[in-house]
Coordinates of C-alpha atoms and ligand atoms in Angstrom, one line a residue:
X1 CA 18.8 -8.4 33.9
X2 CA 17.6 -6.4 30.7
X3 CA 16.5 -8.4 27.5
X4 CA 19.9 -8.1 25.1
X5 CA 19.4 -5.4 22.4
X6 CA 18.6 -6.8 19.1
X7 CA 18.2 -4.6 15.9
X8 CA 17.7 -4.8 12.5
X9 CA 17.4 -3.6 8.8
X10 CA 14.8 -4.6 6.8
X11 CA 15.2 -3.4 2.9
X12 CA 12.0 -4.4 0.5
X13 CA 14.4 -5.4 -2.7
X14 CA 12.6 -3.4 -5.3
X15 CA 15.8 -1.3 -6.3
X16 CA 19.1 -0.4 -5.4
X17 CA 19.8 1.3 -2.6
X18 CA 19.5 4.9 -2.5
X19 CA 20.6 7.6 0.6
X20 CA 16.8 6.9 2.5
X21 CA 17.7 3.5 3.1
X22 CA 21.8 4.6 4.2
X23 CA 20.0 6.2 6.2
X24 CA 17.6 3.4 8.0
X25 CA 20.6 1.5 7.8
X26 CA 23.1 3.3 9.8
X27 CA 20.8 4.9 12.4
X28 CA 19.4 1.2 12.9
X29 CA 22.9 -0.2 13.0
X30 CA 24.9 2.5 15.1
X31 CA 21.9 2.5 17.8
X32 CA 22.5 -1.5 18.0
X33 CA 26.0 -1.8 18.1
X34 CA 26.4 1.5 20.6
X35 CA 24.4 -0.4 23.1
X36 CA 26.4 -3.8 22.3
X37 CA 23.1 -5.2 20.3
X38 CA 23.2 -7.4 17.6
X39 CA 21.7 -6.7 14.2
X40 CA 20.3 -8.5 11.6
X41 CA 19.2 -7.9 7.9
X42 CA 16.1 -9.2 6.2
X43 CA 15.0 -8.5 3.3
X44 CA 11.4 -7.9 3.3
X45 CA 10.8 -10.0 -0.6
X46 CA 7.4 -10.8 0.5
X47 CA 5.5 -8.8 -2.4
X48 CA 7.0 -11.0 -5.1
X49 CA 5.9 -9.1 -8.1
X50 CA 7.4 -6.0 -6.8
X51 CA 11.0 -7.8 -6.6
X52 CA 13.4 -6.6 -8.9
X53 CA 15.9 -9.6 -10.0
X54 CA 19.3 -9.2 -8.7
X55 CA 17.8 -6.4 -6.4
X56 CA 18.4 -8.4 -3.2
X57 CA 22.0 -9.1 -4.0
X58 CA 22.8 -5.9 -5.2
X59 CA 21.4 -4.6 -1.6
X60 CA 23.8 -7.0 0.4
X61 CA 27.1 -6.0 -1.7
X62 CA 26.2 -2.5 -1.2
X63 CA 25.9 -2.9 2.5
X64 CA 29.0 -4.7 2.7
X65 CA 30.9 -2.2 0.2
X66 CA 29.9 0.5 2.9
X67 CA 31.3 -1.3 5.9
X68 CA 27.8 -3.0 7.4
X69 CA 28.2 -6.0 9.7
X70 CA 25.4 -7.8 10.4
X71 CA 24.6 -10.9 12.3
X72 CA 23.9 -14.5 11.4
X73 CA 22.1 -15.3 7.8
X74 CA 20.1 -12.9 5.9
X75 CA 16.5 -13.8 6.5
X76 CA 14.0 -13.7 2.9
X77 CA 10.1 -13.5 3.7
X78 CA 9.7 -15.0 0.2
X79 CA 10.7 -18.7 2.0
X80 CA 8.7 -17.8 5.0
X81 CA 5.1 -18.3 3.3
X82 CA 4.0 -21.3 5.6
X83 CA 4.8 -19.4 9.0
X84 CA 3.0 -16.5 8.3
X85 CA 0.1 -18.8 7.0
X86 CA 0.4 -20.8 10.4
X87 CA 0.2 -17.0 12.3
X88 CA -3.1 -16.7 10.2
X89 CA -4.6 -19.5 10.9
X90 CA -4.2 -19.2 14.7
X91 CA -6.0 -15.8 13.6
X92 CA -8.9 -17.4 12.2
X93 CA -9.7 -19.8 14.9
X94 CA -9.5 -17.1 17.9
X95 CA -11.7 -15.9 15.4
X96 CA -10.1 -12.2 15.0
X97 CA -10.0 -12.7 11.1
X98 CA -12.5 -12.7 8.9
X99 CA -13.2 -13.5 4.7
X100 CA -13.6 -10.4 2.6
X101 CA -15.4 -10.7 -0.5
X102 CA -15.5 -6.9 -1.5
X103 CA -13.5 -6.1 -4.9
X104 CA -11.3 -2.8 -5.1
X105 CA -14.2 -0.9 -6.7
X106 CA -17.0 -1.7 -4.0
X107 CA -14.4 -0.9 -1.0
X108 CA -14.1 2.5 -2.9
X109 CA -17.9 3.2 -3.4
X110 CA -18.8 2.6 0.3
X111 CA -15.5 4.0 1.8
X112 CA -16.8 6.7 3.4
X113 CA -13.7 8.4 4.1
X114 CA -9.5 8.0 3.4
X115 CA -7.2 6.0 5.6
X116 CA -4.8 7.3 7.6
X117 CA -1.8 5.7 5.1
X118 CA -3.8 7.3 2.0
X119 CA -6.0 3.8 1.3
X120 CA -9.3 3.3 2.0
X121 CA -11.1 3.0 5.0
X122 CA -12.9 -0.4 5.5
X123 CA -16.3 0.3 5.7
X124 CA -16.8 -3.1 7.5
X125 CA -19.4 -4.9 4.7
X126 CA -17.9 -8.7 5.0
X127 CA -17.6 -8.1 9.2
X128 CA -20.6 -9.8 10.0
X129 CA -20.0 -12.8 7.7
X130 CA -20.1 -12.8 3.7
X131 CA -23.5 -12.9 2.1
X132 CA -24.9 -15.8 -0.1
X133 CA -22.9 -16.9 -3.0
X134 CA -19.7 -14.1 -2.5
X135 CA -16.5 -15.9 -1.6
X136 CA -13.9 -14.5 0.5
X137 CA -11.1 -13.2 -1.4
X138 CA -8.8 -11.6 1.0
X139 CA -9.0 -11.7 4.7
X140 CA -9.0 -9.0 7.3
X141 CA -8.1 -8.1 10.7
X142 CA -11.3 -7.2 13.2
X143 CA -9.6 -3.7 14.8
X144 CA -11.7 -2.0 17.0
X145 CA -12.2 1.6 18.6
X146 CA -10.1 2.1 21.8
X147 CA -7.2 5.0 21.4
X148 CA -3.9 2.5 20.4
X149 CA -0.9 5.1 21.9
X150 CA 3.2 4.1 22.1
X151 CA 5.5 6.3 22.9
X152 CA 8.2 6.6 19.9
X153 CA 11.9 7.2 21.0
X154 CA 12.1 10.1 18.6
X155 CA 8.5 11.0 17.3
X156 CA 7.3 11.1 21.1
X157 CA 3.7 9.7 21.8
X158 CA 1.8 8.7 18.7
X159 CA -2.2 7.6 18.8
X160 CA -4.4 6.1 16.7
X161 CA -8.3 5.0 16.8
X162 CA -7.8 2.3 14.4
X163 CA -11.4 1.4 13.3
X164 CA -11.6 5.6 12.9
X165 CA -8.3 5.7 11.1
X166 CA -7.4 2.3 9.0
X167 CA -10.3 0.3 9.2
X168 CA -10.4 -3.8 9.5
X169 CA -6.8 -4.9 7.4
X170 CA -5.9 -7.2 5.1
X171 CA -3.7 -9.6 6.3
X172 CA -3.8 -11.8 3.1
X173 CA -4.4 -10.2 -0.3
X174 CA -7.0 -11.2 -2.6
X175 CA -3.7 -12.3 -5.0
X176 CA -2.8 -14.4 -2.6
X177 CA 0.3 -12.6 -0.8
X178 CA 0.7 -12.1 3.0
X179 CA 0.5 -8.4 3.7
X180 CA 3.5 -6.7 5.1
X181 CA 1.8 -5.7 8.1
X182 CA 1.8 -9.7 8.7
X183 CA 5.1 -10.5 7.7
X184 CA 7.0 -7.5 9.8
X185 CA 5.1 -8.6 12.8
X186 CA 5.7 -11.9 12.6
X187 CA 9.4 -11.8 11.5
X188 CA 9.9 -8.8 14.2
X189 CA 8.7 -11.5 16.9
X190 CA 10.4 -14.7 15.4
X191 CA 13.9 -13.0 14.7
X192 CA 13.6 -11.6 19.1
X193 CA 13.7 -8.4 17.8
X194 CA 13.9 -5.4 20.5
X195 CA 14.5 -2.5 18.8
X196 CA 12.7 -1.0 15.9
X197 CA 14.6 2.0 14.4
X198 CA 13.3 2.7 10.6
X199 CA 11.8 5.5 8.6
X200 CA 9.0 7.8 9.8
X201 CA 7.2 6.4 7.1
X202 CA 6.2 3.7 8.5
X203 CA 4.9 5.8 12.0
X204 CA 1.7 5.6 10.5
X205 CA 1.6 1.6 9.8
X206 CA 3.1 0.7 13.5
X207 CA -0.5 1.1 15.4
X208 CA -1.4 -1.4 13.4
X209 CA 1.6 -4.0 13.8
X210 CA 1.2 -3.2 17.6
X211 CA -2.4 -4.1 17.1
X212 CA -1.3 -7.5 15.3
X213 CA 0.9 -7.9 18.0
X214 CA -1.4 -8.3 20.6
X215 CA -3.8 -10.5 18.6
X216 CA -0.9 -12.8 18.5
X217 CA 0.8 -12.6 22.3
X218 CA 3.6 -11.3 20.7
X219 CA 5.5 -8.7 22.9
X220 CA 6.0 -5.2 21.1
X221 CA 9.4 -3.8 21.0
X222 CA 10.5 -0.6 21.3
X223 CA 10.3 1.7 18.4
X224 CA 12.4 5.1 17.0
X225 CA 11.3 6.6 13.2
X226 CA 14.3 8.4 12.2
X227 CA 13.1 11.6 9.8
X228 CA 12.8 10.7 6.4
X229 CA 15.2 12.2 3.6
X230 CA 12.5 14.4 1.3
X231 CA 13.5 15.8 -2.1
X232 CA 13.1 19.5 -2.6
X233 CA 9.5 18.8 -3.2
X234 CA 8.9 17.3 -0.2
X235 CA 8.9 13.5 -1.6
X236 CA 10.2 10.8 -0.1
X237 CA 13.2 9.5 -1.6
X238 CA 12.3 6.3 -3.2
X239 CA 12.6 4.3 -6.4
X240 CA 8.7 6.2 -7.2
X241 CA 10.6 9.5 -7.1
X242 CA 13.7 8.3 -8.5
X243 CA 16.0 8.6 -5.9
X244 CA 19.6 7.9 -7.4
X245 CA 21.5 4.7 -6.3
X246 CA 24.2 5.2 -3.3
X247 CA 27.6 5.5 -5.2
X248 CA 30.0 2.5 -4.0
X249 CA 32.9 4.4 -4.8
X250 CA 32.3 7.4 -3.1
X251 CA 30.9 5.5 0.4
X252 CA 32.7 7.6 2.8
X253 CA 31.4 11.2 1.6
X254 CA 27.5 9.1 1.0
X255 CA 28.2 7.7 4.9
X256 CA 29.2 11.0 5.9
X257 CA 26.4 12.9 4.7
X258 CA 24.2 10.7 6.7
X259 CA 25.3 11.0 9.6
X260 CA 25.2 14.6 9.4
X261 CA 21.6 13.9 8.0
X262 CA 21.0 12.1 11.7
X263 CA 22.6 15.0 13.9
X264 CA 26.1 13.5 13.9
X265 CA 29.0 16.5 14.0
X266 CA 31.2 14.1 11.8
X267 CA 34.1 16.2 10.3
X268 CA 34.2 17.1 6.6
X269 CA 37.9 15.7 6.5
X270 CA 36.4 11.8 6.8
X271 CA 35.0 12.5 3.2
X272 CA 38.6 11.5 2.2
X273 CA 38.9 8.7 4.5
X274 CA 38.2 5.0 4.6
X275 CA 35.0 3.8 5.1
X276 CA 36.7 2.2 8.3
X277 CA 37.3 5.0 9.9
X278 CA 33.8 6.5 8.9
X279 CA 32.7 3.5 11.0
X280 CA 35.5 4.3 13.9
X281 CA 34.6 7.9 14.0
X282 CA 30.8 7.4 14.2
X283 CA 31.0 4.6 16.5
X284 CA 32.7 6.3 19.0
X285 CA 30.9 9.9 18.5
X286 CA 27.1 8.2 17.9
X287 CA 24.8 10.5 19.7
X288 CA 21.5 9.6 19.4
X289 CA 20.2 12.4 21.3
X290 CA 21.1 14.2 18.2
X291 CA 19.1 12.6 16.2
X292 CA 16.6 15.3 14.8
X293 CA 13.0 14.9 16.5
X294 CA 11.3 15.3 12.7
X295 CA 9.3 13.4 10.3
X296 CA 11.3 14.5 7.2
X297 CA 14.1 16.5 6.4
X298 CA 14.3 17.9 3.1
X299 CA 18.0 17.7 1.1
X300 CA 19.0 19.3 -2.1
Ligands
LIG1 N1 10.5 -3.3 4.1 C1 10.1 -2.0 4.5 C2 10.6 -0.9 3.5 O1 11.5 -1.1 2.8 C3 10.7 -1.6 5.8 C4 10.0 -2.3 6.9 C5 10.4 -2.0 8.3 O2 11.5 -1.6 8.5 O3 9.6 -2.3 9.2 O4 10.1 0.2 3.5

């Protein structure tokens, strides 16, 4: 018998939500419910300072507005602190974490080259224990050099050295917030998820959430990065470029365009038509051999 499908959507509530995240959304939702999955939304509030009030509400109406279904309660990482400090501090006694004392600045004078994701690489100063009188102020992953490969269901097969290419991680910040990296992992595993399906640009993080998987006997579900909408010059669509909110009132033509953004041949005419009939049309038709094999797509 094969493990139930079990997808979900996992928006970061800094902003309203723009045609990237339609995006995530219905190519996350239509593979789930094509294959009889459920799906589940959480939002991913971890980051407190980057919340925008109202955000996370706004997000849900907007979802409902353009004919989402999702299963069970909305999950919030912001109430989820003490699980993903328990998940650390099984970390720390395997003894796969360790104390980091280094500020921003020293991590930048003896990084000896970029990360992967644009950071720095972790030169590895606080690996072998912290020196007299420094005190840990984040704390780190121990990664170490074997080639990490997965085979994506879109991007194909994607490797990563990680000491080479990220460097020992923070798990928990030196402000004292659990990094993503922890809180998608753990969520992923608590919430039985199976299938991943989410921008490409977040190919380059999942190495290391397979990584964190495995440190924790967590399984690792399958994975698909759907391209990534790109402004003309080549951006990412996001609240930093300022994508433009997805307009309520005009849903059907805003679902329409993507599915044609994800391969779908979904006919101009459902523009005019109710956002359940969007739904019927790309439920029924949902192809997701269609789905273009690319990191980004660039729309006007
Ligand atoms: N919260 C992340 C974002 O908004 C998505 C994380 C994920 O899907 O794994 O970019």
């Amino acid at each position: 018998m094969s493990i139930p499908y079990r997808g979900r959507f996992a928006p970061s509530p800094t902003g309203p939500l723009h045609f990237g995240s339609l995006v995530a959304a219905l190519g996350s939702c239509l593979d789930a419910r094509t294959q009889g999955g459920e799906w589940l939304v959480r939002m991913e509030d971890v980051d407190t300072p980057r919340n925008v009030p109202g955000a996370a509400d706004d997000i849900l109406r907007t979802l409902e507005a353009f004919g989402f279904e999702w299963d069970g309660a909305v999950a919030y990482q912001s109430r989820r602190h003490a699980v993903y400090g328990e998940a650390l501090a099984s970390l720390r006694e395997a003894g796969k974490v360790y104390g980091c004392a280094c500020s921003r600045r020293e991590i930048a004078d003896s990084a000896l080259l970029p990360a992967i994701d644009g950071g720095m690489l972790y030169s590895g100063t606080c690996r072998a224990g912290l020196a007299a009188g420094r005190l840990a102020r984040a704390w780190r992953l121990r990664v170490d050099a074997s080639e990490l490969v997965f085979d994506d269901r879109l991007q194909g097969r994607i490797a990563q050295v990680l000491e080479r290419d990220v460097g020992d991680f923070v798990l928990l910040r030196a402000d004292g917030l659990f990094a993503y990296q922890l809180a998608v992992v753990v969520d992923d595993a608590w919430q039985g998820i199976t299938d991943v399906v989410r921008g490409a640009d977040l190919l380059a993080s999942t190495p290391r959430q397979i990584w964190l998987q495995r440190c924790l006997g967590y399984s690792t579900p399958s994975y698909a990065h759907l391209p990534v909408a790109a402004n003309p010059a080549g951006e990412k669509l996001s609240k930093q470029t300022k994508a433009v909110p997805l307009k309520v009132a005009d849903a059907p033509g805003e679902l329409l365009a993507a599915l044609r953004f994800l391969g779908q041949p979904a006919p101009t005419e459902l523009a005019a038509a109710a956002v359940r009939d969007v739904w019927a049309w790309a439920l029924e038709n949902w192809s997701f051999a269609a789905v273009p094999r690319q990191r980004s797509i660039v729309i006007p």
